[in-house]
Short mmCIF file of C-alpha atoms in Angstrom, two decimals:
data_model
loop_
_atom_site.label_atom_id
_atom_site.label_comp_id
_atom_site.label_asym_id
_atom_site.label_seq_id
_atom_site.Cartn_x
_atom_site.Cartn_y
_atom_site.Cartn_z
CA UNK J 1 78.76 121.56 71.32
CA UNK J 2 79.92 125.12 71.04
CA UNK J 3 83.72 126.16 69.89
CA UNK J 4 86.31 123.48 70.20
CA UNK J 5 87.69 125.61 73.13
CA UNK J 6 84.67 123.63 74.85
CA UNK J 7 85.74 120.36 74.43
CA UNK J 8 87.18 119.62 77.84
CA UNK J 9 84.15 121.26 79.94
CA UNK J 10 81.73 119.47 77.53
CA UNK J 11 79.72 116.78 79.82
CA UNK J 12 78.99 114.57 76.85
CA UNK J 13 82.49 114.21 75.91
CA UNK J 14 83.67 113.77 79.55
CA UNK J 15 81.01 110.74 79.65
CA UNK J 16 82.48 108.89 76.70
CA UNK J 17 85.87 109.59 78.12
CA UNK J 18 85.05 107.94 81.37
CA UNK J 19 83.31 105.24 79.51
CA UNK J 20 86.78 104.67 77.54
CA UNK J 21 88.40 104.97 80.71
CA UNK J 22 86.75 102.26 82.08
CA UNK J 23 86.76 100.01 79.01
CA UNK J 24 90.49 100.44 78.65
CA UNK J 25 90.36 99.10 82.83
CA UNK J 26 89.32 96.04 81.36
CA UNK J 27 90.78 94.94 78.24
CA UNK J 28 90.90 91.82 76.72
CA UNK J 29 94.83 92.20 76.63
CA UNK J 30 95.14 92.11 80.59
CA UNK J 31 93.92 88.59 80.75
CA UNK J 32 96.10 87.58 78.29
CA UNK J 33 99.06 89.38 80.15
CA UNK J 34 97.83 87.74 83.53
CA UNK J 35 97.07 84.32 82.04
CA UNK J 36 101.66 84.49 81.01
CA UNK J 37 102.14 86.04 84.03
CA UNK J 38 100.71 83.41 86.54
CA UNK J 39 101.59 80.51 84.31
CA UNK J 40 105.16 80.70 85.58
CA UNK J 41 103.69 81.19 89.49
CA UNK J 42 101.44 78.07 89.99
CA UNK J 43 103.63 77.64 92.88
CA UNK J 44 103.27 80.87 94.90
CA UNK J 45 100.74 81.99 97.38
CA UNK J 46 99.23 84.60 99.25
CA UNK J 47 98.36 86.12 95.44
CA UNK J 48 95.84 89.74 95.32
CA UNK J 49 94.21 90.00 92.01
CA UNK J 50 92.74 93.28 92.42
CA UNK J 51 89.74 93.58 89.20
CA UNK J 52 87.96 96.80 88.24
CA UNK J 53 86.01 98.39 91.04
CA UNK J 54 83.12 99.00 88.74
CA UNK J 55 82.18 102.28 91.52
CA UNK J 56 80.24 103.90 88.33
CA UNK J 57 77.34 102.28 86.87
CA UNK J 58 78.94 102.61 83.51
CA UNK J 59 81.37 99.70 84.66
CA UNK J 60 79.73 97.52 86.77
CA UNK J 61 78.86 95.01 84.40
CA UNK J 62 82.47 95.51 82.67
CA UNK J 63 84.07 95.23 86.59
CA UNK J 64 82.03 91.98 87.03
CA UNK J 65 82.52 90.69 83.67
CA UNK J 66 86.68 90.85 84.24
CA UNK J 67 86.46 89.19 88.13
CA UNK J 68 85.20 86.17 86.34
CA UNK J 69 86.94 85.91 83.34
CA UNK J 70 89.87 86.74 85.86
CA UNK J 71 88.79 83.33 88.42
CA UNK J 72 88.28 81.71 85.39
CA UNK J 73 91.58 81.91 83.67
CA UNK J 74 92.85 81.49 87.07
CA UNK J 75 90.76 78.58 88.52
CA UNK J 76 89.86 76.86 85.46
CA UNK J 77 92.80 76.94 83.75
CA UNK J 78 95.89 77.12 85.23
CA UNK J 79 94.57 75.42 88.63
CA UNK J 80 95.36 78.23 90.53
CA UNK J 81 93.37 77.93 94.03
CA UNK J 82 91.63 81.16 94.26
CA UNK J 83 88.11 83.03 95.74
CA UNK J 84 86.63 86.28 94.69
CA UNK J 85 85.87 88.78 97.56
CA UNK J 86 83.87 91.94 96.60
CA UNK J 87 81.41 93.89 98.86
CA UNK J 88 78.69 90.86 98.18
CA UNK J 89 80.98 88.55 100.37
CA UNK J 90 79.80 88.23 103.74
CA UNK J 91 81.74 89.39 106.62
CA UNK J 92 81.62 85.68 107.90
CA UNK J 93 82.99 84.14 104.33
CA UNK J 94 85.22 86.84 104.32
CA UNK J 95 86.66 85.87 107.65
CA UNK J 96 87.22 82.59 106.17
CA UNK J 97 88.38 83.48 103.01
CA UNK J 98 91.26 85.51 104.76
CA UNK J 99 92.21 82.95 107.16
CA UNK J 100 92.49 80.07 104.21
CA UNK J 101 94.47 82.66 101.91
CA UNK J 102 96.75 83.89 105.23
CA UNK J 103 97.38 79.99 105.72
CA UNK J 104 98.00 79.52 101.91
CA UNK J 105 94.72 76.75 101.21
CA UNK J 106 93.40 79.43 98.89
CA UNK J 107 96.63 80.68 96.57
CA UNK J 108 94.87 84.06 95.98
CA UNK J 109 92.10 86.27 95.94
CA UNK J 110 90.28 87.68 93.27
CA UNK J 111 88.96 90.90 94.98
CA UNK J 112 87.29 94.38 94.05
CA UNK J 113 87.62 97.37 96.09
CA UNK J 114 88.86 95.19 99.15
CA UNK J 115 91.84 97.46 99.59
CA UNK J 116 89.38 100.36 99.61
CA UNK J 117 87.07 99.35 102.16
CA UNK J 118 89.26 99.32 105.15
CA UNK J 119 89.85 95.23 104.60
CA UNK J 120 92.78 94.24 106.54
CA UNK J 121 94.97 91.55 104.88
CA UNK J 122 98.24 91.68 105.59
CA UNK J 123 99.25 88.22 104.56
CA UNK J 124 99.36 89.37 100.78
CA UNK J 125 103.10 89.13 99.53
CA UNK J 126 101.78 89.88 95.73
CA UNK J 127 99.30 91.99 94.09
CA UNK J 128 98.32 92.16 90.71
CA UNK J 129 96.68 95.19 89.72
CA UNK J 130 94.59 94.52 86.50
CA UNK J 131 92.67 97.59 87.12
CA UNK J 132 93.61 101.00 89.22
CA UNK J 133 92.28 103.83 90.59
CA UNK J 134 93.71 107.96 88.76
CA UNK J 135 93.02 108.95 92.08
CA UNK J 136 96.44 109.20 94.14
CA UNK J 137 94.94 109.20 97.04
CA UNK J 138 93.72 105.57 96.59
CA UNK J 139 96.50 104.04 94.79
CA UNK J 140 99.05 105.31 97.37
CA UNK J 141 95.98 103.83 99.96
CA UNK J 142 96.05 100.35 98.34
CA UNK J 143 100.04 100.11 98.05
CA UNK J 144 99.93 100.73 101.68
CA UNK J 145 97.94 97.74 102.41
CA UNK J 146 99.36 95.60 99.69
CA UNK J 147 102.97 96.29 102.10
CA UNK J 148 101.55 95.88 105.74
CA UNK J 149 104.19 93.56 107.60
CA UNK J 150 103.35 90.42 108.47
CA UNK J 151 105.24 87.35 110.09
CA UNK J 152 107.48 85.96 107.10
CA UNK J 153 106.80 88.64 104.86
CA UNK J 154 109.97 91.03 104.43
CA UNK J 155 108.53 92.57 101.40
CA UNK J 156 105.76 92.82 98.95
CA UNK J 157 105.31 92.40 94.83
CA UNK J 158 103.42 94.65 92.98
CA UNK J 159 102.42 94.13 89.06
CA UNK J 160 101.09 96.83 87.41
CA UNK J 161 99.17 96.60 84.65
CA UNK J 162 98.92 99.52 82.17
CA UNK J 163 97.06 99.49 78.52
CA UNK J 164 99.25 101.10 75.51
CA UNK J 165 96.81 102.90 73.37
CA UNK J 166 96.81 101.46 69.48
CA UNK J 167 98.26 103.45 66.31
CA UNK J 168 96.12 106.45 66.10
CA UNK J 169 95.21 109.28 63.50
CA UNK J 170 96.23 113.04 64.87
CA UNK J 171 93.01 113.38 65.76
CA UNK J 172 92.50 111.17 69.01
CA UNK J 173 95.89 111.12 69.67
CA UNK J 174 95.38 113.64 72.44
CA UNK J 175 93.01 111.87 74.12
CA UNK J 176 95.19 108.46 74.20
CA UNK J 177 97.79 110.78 75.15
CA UNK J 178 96.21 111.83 78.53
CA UNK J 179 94.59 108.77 79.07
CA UNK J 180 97.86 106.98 79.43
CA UNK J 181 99.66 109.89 81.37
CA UNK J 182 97.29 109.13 84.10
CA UNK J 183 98.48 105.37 83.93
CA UNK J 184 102.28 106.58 83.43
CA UNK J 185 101.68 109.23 86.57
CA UNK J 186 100.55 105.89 88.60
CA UNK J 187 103.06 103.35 87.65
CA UNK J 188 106.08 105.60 88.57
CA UNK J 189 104.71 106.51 91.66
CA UNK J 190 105.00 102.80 92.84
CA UNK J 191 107.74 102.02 90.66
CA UNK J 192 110.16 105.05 92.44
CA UNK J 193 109.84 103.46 95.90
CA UNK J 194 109.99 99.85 94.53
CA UNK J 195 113.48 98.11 94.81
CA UNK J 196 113.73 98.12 91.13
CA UNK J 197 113.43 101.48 90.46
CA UNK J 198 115.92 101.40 87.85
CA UNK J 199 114.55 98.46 85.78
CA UNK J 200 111.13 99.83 85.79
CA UNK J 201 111.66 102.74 84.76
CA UNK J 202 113.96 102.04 81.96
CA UNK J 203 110.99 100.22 80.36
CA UNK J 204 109.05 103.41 80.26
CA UNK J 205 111.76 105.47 78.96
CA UNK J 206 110.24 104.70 75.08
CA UNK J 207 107.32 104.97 75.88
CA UNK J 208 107.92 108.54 77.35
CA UNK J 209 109.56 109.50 74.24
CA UNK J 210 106.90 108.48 71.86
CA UNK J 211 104.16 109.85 73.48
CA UNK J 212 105.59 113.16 74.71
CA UNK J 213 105.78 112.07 78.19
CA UNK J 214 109.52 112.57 79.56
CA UNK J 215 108.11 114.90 82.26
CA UNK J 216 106.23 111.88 84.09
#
């Protein structure tokens, strides 16, 4: 492995760090967190659940694993009306899918990489992120579409979801550290346009502090 001066530019270590990466995409937590979330919001429509993209092999069957247990918890328990979409949807489903959603038959959509594939719907009023992109360029990308106007639609909800990293010995710390900077780095970038500003970032403000993050 060489000195410890290696670590970063060791390919090994980057490979189990965007394996982690991905797992922490789609932890168990999430659907818990989504499961509280939409059990006050039977009621509303026009609902993006936007799943893991699973673009590396090393998360494809973690990305597919989550868009079901997402439709399920959805679906199946709470009686939410929803479809997936993914890339395996054909473009004339997909044409239906958007015009039941943009009517409101189907309450949401439980979609991977549709905001990244030049998909135009610009009937969603809420997005739920349960997995995101590091890369700027494609969160600021997906916000974009999530906020296309649309007749009726004077703004647009975005949740967020981020994954705290557990209790952790000095050793791994560092890695956790960076791992949820990247997260932290995303969420205020939507959070400093979004009407609640404030409120948003308030609850990051501990979370700053404990991890060594006020510079976010």
């Amino acid at each position: 492995m060489g000195d410890t001066g290696d670590f970063e530019d060791n390919e090994d270590i980057k490979s189990l760090l965007i394996q982690r990466a991905r797992l922490v995409g789609t932890a168990e937590n999430k659907l818990t967190a989504l499961q509280e979330l939409m059990k006050n919001r039977r009621g509303t429509t026009h609902t993006l659940f936007y799943c893991s993209d699973g673009s590396q092999e090393i998360g494809h069957r973690y990305s597919l694993r989550q868009l079901k247990a997402v439709a399920q918890i959805l679906g199946g328990e709470l009686g939410y009306k929803v479809s997936t979409y993914t890339a395996n949807t054909s473009l004339e489903e997909r044409e239906i899918l958007r015009r039941q959603f943009e009517s409101g038959e189907l309450q949401g959509l439980v979609a991977i990489r549709c905001l990244d594939e030049g998909v135009d719907i610009p009937a969603i009023k809420t997005a739920v992120i349960l997995s995101s992109s590091g890369n700027p360029r494609q969160f600021i990308q997906r916000r974009g579409r999530v906020l296309r106007p649309h007749p009726g639609k004077e703004r647009a909800t975005i949740f967020d979801m981020i994954v705290l990293p557990p209790d952790l010995d000095r050793e791994t710390i560092e890695v956790e550290r960076n791992l949820l900077k990247k997260e932290l780095k995303r969420f205020v970038e939507f959070a400093d346009l979004a009407d609640n500003a404030g409120e948003a970032r308030m609850k990051l403000l501990a979370l700053q502090k404990r991890y060594g993050l006020l510079d976010i």
